[in-house]
Coordinates of C-alpha atoms in Angstrom, one line a residue:
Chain A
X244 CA -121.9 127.4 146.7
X245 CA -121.1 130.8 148.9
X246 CA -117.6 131.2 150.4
X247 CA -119.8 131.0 153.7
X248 CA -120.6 127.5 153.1
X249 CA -116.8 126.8 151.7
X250 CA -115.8 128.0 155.2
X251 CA -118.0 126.0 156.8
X252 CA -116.8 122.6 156.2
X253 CA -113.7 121.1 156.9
X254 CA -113.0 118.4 154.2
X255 CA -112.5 118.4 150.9
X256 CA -115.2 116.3 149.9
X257 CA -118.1 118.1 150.4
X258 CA -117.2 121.5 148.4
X259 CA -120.1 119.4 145.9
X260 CA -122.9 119.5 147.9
X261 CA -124.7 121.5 150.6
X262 CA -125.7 119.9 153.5
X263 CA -128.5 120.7 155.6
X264 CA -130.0 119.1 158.3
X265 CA -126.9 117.4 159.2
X266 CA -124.7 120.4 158.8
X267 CA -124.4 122.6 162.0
X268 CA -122.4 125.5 160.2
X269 CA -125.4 125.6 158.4
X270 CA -128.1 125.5 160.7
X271 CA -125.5 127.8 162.9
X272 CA -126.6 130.4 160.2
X273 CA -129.7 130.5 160.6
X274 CA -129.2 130.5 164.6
X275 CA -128.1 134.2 163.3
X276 CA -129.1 134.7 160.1
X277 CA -132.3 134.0 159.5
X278 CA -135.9 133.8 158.4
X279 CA -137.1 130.3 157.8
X280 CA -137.8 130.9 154.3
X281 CA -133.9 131.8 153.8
X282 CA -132.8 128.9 155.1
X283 CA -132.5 126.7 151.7
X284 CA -131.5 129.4 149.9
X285 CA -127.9 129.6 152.2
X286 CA -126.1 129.9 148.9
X287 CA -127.6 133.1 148.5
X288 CA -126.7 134.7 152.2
X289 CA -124.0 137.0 152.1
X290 CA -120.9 135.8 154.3
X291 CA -121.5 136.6 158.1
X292 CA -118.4 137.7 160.0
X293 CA -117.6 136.5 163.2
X294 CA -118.4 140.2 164.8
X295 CA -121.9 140.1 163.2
X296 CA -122.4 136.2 165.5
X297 CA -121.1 137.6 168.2
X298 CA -124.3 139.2 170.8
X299 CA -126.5 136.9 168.4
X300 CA -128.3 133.7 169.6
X301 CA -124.9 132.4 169.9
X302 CA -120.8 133.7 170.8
X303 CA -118.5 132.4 168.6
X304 CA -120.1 131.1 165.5
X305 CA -117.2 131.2 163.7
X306 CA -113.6 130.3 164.0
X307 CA -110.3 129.0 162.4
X308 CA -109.4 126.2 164.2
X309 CA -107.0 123.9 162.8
X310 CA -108.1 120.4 164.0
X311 CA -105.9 116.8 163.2
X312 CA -107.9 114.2 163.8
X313 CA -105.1 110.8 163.9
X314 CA -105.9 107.7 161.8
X315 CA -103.4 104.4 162.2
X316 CA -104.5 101.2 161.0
X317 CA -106.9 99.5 163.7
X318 CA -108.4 102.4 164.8
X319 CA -111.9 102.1 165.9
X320 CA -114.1 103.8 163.9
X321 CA -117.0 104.9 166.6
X322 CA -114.6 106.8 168.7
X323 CA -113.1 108.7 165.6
X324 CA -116.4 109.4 164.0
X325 CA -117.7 110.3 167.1
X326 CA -116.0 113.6 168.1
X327 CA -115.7 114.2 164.1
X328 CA -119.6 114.8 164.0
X329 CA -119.1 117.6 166.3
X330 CA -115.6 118.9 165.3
X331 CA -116.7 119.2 161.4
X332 CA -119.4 121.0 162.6
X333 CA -117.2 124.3 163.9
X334 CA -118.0 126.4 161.3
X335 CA -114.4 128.0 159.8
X336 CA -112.5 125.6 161.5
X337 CA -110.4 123.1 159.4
X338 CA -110.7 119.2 160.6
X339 CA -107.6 117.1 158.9
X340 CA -107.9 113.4 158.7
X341 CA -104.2 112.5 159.2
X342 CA -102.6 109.1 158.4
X343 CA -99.6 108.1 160.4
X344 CA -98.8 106.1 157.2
X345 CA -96.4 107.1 154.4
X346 CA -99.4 108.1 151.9
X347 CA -103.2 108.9 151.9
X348 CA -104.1 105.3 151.0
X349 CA -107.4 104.7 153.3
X350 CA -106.8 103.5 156.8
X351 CA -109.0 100.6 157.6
X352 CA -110.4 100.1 160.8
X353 CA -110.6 97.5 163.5
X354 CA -114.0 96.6 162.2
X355 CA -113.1 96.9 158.5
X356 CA -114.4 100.0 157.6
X357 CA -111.8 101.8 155.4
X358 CA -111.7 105.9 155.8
X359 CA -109.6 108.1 153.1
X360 CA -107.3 110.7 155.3
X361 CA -107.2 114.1 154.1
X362 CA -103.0 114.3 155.3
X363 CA -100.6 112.8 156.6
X364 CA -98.3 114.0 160.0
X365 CA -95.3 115.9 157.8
X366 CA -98.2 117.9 156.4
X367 CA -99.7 119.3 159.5
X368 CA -99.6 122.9 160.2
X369 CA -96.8 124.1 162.6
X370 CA -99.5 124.8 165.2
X371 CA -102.9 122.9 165.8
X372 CA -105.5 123.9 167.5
X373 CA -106.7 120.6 168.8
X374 CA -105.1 117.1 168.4
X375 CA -107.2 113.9 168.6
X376 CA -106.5 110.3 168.9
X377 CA -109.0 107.4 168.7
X378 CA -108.2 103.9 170.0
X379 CA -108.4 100.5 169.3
X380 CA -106.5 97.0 170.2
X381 CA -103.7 95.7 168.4
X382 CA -102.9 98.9 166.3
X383 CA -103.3 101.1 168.9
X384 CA -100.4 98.9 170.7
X385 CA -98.5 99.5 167.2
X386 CA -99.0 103.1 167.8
X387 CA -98.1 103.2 170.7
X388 CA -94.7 102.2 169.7
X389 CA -94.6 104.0 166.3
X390 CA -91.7 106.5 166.8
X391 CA -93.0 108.8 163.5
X392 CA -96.8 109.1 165.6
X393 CA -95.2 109.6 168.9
X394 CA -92.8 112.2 167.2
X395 CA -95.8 114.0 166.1
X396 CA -97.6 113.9 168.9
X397 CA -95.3 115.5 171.4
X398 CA -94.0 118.1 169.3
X399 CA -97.7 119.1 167.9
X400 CA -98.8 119.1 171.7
X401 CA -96.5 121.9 173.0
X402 CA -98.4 124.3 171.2
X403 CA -101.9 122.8 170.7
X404 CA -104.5 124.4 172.9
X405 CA -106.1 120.8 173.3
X406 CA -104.6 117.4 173.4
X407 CA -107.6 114.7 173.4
X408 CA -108.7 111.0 173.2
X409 CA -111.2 108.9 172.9
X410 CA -111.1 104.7 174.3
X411 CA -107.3 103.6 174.4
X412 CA -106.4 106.5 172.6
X413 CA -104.8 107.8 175.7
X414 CA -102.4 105.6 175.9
X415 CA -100.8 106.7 172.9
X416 CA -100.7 109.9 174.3
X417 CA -99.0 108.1 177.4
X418 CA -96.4 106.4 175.5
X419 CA -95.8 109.9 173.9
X420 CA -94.7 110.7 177.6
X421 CA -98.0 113.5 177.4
X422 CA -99.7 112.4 180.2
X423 CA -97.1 112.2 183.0
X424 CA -98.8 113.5 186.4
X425 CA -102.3 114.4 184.2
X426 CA -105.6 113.0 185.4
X427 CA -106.8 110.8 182.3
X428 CA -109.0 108.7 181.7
X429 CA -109.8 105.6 178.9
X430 CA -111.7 102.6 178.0
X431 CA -112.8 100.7 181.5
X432 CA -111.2 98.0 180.9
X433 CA -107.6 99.2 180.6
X434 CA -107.6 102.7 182.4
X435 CA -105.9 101.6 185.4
X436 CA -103.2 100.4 183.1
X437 CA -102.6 104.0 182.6
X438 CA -100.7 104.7 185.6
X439 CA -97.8 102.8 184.0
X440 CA -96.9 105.7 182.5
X441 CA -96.7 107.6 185.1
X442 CA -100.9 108.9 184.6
X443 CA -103.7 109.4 187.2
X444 CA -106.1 107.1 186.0
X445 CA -109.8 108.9 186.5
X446 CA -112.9 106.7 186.2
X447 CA -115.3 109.4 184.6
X448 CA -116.6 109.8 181.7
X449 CA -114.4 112.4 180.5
X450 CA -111.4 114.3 181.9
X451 CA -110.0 117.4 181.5
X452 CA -106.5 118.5 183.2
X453 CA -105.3 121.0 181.1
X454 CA -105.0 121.0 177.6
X455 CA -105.7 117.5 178.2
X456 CA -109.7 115.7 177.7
X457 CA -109.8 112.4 177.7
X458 CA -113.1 110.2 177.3
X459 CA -113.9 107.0 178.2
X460 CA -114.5 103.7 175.9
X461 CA -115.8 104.2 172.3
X462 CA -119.0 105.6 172.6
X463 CA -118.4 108.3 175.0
X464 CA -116.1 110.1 172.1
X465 CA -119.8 111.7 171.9
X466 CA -119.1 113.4 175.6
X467 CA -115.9 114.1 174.7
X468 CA -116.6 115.6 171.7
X469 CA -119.2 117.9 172.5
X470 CA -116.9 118.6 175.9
X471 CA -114.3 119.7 173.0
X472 CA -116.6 121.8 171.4
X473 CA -117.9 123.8 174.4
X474 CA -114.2 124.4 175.3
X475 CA -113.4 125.8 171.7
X476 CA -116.8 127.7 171.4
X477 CA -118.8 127.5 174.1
X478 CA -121.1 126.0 175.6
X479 CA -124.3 127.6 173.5
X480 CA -122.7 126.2 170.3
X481 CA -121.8 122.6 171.9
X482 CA -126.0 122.5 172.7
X483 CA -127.2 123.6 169.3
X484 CA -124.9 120.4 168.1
X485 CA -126.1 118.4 170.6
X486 CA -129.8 119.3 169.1
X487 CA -128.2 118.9 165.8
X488 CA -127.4 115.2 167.0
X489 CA -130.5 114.2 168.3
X490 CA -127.9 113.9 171.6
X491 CA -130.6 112.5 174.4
X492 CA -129.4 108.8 174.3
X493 CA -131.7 106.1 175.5
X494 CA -129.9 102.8 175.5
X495 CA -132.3 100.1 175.1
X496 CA -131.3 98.4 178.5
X497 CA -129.5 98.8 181.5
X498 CA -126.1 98.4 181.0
X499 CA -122.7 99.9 179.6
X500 CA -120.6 99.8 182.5
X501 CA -119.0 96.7 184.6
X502 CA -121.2 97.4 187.5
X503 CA -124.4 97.8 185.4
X504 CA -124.2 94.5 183.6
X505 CA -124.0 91.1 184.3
X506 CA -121.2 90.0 186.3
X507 CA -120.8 86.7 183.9
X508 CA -120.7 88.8 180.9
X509 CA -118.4 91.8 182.9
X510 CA -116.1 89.1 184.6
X511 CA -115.6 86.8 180.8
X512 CA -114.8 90.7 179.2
X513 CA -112.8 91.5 182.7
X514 CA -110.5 88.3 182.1
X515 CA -109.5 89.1 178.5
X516 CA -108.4 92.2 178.8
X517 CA -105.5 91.7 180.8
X518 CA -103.8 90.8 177.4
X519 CA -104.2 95.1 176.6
X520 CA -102.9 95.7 180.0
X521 CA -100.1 93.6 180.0
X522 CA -98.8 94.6 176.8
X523 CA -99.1 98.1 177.8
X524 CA -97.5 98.1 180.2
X525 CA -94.7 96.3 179.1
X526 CA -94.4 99.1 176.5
X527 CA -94.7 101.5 179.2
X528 CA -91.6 99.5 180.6
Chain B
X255 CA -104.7 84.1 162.1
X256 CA -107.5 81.6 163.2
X257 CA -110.7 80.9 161.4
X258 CA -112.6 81.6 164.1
X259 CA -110.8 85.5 163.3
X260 CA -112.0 85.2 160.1
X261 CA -115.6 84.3 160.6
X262 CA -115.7 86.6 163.0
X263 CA -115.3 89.5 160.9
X264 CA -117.8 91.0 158.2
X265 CA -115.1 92.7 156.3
X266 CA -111.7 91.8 154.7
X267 CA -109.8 94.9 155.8
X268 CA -109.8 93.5 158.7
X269 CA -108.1 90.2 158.1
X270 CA -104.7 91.4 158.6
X271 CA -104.9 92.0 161.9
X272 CA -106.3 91.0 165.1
X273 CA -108.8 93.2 166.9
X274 CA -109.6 92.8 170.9
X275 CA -110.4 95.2 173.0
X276 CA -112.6 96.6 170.9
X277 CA -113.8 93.6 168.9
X278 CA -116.8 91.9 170.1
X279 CA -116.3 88.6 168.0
X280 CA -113.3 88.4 170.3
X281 CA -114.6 89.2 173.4
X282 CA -117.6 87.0 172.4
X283 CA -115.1 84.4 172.3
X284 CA -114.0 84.8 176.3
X285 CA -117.6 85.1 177.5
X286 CA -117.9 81.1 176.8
X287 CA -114.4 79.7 176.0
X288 CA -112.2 81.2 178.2
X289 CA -109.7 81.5 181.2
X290 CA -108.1 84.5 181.1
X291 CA -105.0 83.9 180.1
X292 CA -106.2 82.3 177.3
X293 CA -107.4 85.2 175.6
X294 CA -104.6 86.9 174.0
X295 CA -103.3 83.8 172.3
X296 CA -106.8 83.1 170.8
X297 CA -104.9 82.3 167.3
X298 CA -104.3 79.1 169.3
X299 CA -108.0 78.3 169.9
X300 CA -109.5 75.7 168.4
X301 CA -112.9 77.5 166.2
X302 CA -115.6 77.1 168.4
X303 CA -119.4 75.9 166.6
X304 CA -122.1 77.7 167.2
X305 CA -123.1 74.3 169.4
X306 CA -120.5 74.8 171.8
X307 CA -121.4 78.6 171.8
X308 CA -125.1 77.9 172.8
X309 CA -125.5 77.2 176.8
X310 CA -122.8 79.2 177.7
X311 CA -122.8 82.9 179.0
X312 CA -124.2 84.5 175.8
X313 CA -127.0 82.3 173.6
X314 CA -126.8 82.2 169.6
X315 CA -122.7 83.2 169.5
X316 CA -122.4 82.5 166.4
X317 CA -124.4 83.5 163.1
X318 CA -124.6 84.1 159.4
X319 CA -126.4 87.0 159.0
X320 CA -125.9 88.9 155.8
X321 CA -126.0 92.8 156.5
X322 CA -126.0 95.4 153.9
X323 CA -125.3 98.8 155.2
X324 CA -126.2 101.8 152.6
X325 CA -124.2 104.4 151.8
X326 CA -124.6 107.4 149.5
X327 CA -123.2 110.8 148.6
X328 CA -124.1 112.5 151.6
X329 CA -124.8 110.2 153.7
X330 CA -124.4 111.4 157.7
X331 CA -121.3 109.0 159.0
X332 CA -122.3 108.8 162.5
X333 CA -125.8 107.9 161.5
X334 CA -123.8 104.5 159.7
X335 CA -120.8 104.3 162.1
X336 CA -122.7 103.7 165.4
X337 CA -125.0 101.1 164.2
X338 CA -121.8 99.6 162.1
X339 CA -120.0 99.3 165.7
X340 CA -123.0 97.0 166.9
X341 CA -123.4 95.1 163.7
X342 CA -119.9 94.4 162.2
X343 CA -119.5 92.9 166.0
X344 CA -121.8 90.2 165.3
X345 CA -119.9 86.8 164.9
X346 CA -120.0 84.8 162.2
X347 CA -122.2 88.0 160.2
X348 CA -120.7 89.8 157.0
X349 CA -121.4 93.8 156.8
X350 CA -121.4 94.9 153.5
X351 CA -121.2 98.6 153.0
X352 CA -123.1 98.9 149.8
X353 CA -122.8 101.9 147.6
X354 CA -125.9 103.1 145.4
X355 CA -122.7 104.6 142.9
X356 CA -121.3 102.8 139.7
X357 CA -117.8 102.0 141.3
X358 CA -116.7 101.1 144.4
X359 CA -114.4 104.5 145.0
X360 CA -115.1 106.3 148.5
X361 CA -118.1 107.7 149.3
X362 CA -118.1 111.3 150.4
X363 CA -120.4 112.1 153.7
X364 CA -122.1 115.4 154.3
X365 CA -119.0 116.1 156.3
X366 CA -116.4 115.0 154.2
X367 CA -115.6 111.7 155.5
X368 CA -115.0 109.3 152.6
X369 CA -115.5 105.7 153.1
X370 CA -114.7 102.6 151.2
X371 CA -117.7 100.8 150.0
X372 CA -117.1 96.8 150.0
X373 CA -119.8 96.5 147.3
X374 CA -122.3 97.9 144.6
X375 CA -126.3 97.2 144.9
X376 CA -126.2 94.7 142.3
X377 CA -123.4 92.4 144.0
X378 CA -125.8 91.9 147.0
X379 CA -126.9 88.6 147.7
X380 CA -130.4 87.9 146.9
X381 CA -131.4 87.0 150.8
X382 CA -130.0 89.6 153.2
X383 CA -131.0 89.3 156.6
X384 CA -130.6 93.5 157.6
X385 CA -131.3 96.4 155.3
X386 CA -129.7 99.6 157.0
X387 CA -130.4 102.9 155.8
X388 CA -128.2 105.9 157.4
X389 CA -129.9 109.7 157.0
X390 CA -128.5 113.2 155.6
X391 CA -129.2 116.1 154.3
X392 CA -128.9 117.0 150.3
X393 CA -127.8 113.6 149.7
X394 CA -131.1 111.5 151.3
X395 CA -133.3 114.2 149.5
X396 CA -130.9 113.0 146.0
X397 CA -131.4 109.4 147.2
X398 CA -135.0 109.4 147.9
X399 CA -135.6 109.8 143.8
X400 CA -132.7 107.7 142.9
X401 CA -133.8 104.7 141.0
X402 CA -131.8 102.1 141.1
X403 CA -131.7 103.1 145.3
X404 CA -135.4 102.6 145.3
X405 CA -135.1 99.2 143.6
X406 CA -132.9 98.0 145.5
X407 CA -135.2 98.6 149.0
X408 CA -137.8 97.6 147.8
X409 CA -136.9 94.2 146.4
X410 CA -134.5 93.3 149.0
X411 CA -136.7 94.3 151.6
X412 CA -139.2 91.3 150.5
X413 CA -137.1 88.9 151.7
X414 CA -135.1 90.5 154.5
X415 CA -135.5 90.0 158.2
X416 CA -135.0 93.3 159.4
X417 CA -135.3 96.9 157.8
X418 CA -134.0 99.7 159.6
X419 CA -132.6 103.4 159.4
X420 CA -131.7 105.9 161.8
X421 CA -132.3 109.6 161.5
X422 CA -133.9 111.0 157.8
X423 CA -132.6 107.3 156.7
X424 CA -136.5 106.5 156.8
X425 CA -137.5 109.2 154.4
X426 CA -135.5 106.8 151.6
X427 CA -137.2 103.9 153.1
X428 CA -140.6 105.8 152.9
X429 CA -140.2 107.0 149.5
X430 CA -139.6 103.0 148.6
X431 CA -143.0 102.6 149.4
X432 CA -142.1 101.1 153.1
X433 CA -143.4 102.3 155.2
X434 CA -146.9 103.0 154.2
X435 CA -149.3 102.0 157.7
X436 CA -145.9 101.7 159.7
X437 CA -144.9 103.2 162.4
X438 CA -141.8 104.9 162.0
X439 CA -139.1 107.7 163.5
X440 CA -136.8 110.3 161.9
X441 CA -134.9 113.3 163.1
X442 CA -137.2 115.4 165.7
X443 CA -136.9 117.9 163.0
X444 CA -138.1 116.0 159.8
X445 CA -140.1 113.2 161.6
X446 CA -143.6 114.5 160.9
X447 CA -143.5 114.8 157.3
X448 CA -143.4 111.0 157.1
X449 CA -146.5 111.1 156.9
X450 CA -146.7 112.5 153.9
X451 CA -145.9 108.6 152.4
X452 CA -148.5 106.9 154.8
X453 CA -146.1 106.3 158.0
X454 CA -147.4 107.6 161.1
X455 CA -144.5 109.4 162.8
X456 CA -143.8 107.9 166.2
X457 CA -141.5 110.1 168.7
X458 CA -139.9 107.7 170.1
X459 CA -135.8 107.0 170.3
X460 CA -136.5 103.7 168.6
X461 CA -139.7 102.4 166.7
X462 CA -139.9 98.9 165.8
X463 CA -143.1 97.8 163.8
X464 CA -142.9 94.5 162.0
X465 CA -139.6 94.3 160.3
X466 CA -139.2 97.8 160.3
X467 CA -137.1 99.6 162.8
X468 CA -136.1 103.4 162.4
X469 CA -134.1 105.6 164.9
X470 CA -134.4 109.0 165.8
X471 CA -131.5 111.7 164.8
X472 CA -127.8 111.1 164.0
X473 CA -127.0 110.0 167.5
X474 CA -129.7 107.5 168.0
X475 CA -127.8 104.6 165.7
X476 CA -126.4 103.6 168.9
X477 CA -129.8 102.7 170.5
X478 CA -131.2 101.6 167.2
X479 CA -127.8 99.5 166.6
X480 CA -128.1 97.4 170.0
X481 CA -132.3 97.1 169.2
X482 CA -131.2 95.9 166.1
X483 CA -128.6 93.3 167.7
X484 CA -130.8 92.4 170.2
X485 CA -133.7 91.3 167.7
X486 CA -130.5 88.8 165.9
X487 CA -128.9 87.7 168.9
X488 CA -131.1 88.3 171.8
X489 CA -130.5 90.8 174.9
X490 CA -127.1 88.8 176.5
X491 CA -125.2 89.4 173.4
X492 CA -126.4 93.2 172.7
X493 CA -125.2 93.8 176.7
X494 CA -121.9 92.6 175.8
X495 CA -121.5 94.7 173.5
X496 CA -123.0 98.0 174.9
X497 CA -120.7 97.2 177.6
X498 CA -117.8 96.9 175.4
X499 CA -118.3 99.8 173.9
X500 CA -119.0 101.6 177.3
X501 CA -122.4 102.7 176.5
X502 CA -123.7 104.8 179.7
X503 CA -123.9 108.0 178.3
X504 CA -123.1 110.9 180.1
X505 CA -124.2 113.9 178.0
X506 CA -122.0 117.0 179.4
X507 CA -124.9 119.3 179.4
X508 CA -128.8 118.7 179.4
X509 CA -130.1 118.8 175.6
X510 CA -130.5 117.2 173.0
X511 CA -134.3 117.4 172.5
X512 CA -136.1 120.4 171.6
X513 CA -137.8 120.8 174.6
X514 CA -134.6 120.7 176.4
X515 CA -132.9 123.3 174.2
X516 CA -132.7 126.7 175.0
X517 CA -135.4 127.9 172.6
X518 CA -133.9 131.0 170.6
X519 CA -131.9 128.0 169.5
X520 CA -134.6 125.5 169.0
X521 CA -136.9 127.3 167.2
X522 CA -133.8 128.2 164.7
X523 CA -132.9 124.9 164.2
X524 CA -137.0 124.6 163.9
X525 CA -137.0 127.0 161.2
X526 CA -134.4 125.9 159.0
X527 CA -135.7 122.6 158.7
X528 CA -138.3 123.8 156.8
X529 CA -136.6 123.1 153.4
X530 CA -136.0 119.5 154.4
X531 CA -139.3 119.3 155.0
X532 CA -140.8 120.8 152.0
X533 CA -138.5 119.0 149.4
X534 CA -139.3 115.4 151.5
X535 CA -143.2 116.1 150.7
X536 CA -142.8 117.4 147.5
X537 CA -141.2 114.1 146.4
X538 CA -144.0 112.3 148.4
X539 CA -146.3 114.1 145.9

């Protein structure tokens, strides 16, 4: 495996094997490097610096980004995984899962589905690049009230160049105080809720104000996180991911949004979310 | 915790804690139990039968699907992650993530994600009602000539309601001897070169022939995750959940497609993709 390829990836766990078609450092190489016929052999290319990407088919192909991407138990796993397509796709840039737990133990989502974190908060550099937070239901509300996350979070924000969220994930940020007087935005169900603390709630898909992008319920961590990549690197290397990711959704049906779908199904999932808003804003007191 | 919690959720990490906003089993349960108030005490509620459920706003509530979700070294996560959203929302199902390894430690995905596997091939049940095959790179190739993988699909797919994939997830399914005379989809890149095992490449977002239904790249497990839900549960309860999970894409940028891709970067992504191709007929033979 080339030193390229070690660069490339962000985790640990895939020092074993090459990936491929799946891999955009990878297929960012040949955007640069590359005959067709070199392109399986990668372990064989010599390490491209970032001056020799720059003026190519791309600015930017590589960088050094240090990116935490927050785990807590509950989470939900679509808007973690997500932005982490895209963000472990930066070629050079280091993507830590991080635990707000006392050891790597895997953090098990709202769903059930258990993923291993790669740190936890006391081991994050000094200065990150980009912080992200998924969210969830009840252990987001945890979180939100977790003085060791919130800790983290507003002392890793002052110096982060990007301070982002998925779905309920902004409102940890909130209760970390980060979003005072920011246009943000969240799951549709509870954004409104985040005015509490002292947030503009914004009813788009994602928001910038800032450092700060926020997204939208669960799925659109996929906007978000290609909206984080074209901020980092631009938007040439955002559209070879979204390539990469087949990114050209076509849901199945109408649908997706209060207005789009049927009021008895949008007023019964209306109702039961007052329960998030309340106890949200009871934390935002 | 009630046991209408429990049922409602396909995995045991899950059963120390109570999911909401982003649990569909629980939302499920406001669209046809519920004043508003009600819903954040639903510990109190009495377990609802899948009786009651019928007539209401959503038809066929409750089920007892069995749904084995593959993963292997290598395996993409947001290929798995979107369609386990959909699936592990489906009340009264259990979602087994079933590794094609010896043990049940993490498996590692092309970009170093490690999930917890909740079972081995051989602790399946002998009916299962969804097969679910996620794509990659290195790893699918490694899969497609894995044994005991191949064994599994194909006997398990003899009895099994629904087969599906999403991205190069249908080149394992093809080399089982699948999808010979189906129509089937893959990754824009690596979708022709099913027919190298009999399937006639369709370019569609999501193909349904028969059992059989395959997704296009990475990204497309969303759509091929509420097709999927929509064939168990019918349309009502696939629109709750697309609306829970705010599905109304709004991709930052246009892209996503080849033909919508600026084409010095297409046709590099074109290029690369070669190798996948070559090794995928090559094991056709």
């Amino acid at each position: 495996m080339s030193s390229f390829h070690r660069k490339a990836n962000g985790s640990a766990g895939c020092l074993d094997r090459r990936t491929f078609l799946h891999s955009i450092p990878i297929a960012a190489a040949a955007l640069y490097a590359a005959p067709a016929s070199a392109a399986i052999s990668v372990d064989d290319q010599p390490v491209p610096t970032p001056e020799q990407a720059h003026g190519e088919a791309i600015p930017n192909m590589m960088g050094s980004e240090q990116i935490a991407m927050l785990v807590y138990p509950g989470f939900t796993a679509l808007d973690l995984v997500g932005p982490h397509f895209f963000l472990s796709g930066l070629m050079g840039a280091k993507v830590h899962l991080v635990t707000n737990q006392p050891t790597l133990a895997p953090v098990v989502s709202d769903a059930g589905l258990a993923v291993t974190p790669t740190a936890r908060l006391q081991d994050m550099p000094a200065r990150l690049d980009v912080i992200f937070v998924p969210g969830g239901f009840q252990g987001t509300l945890a979180a939100m009230t977790h003085a060791p996350t919130l800790e983290f979070l507003k002392s890793a924000s002052v110096e982060a160049r990007f301070v982002t969220s998925v779905c309920t994930g902004s409102f940890i940020l909130a209760a970390a105080g980060l979003l005072k007087g920011r246009r943000a935005t969240s799951h549709w169900a509870a954004r409104e809720s985040l005015a509490a603390f002292g947030a503009m709630p914004i009813d788009e898909r994602v928001v910038s104000d800032g450092k700060f992008i926020t997204g939208a319920g669960i799925s659109a961590g996929l906007d978000a996180g290609l909206t984080i990549v074209a901020a980092l690197r631009g938007r040439s290397y955002a559209e070879a991911q979204m390539l990469q990711a087949e990114y050209a959704p076509v849901p199945p049906f109408p649908g997706g949004r209060p207005e789009t779908t049927a009021p008895a199904i949008t007023s019964a999932m209306q109702g039961m979310l007052g329960g998030f808003n309340a106890r949200a804003r009871a934390i935002a007191g």
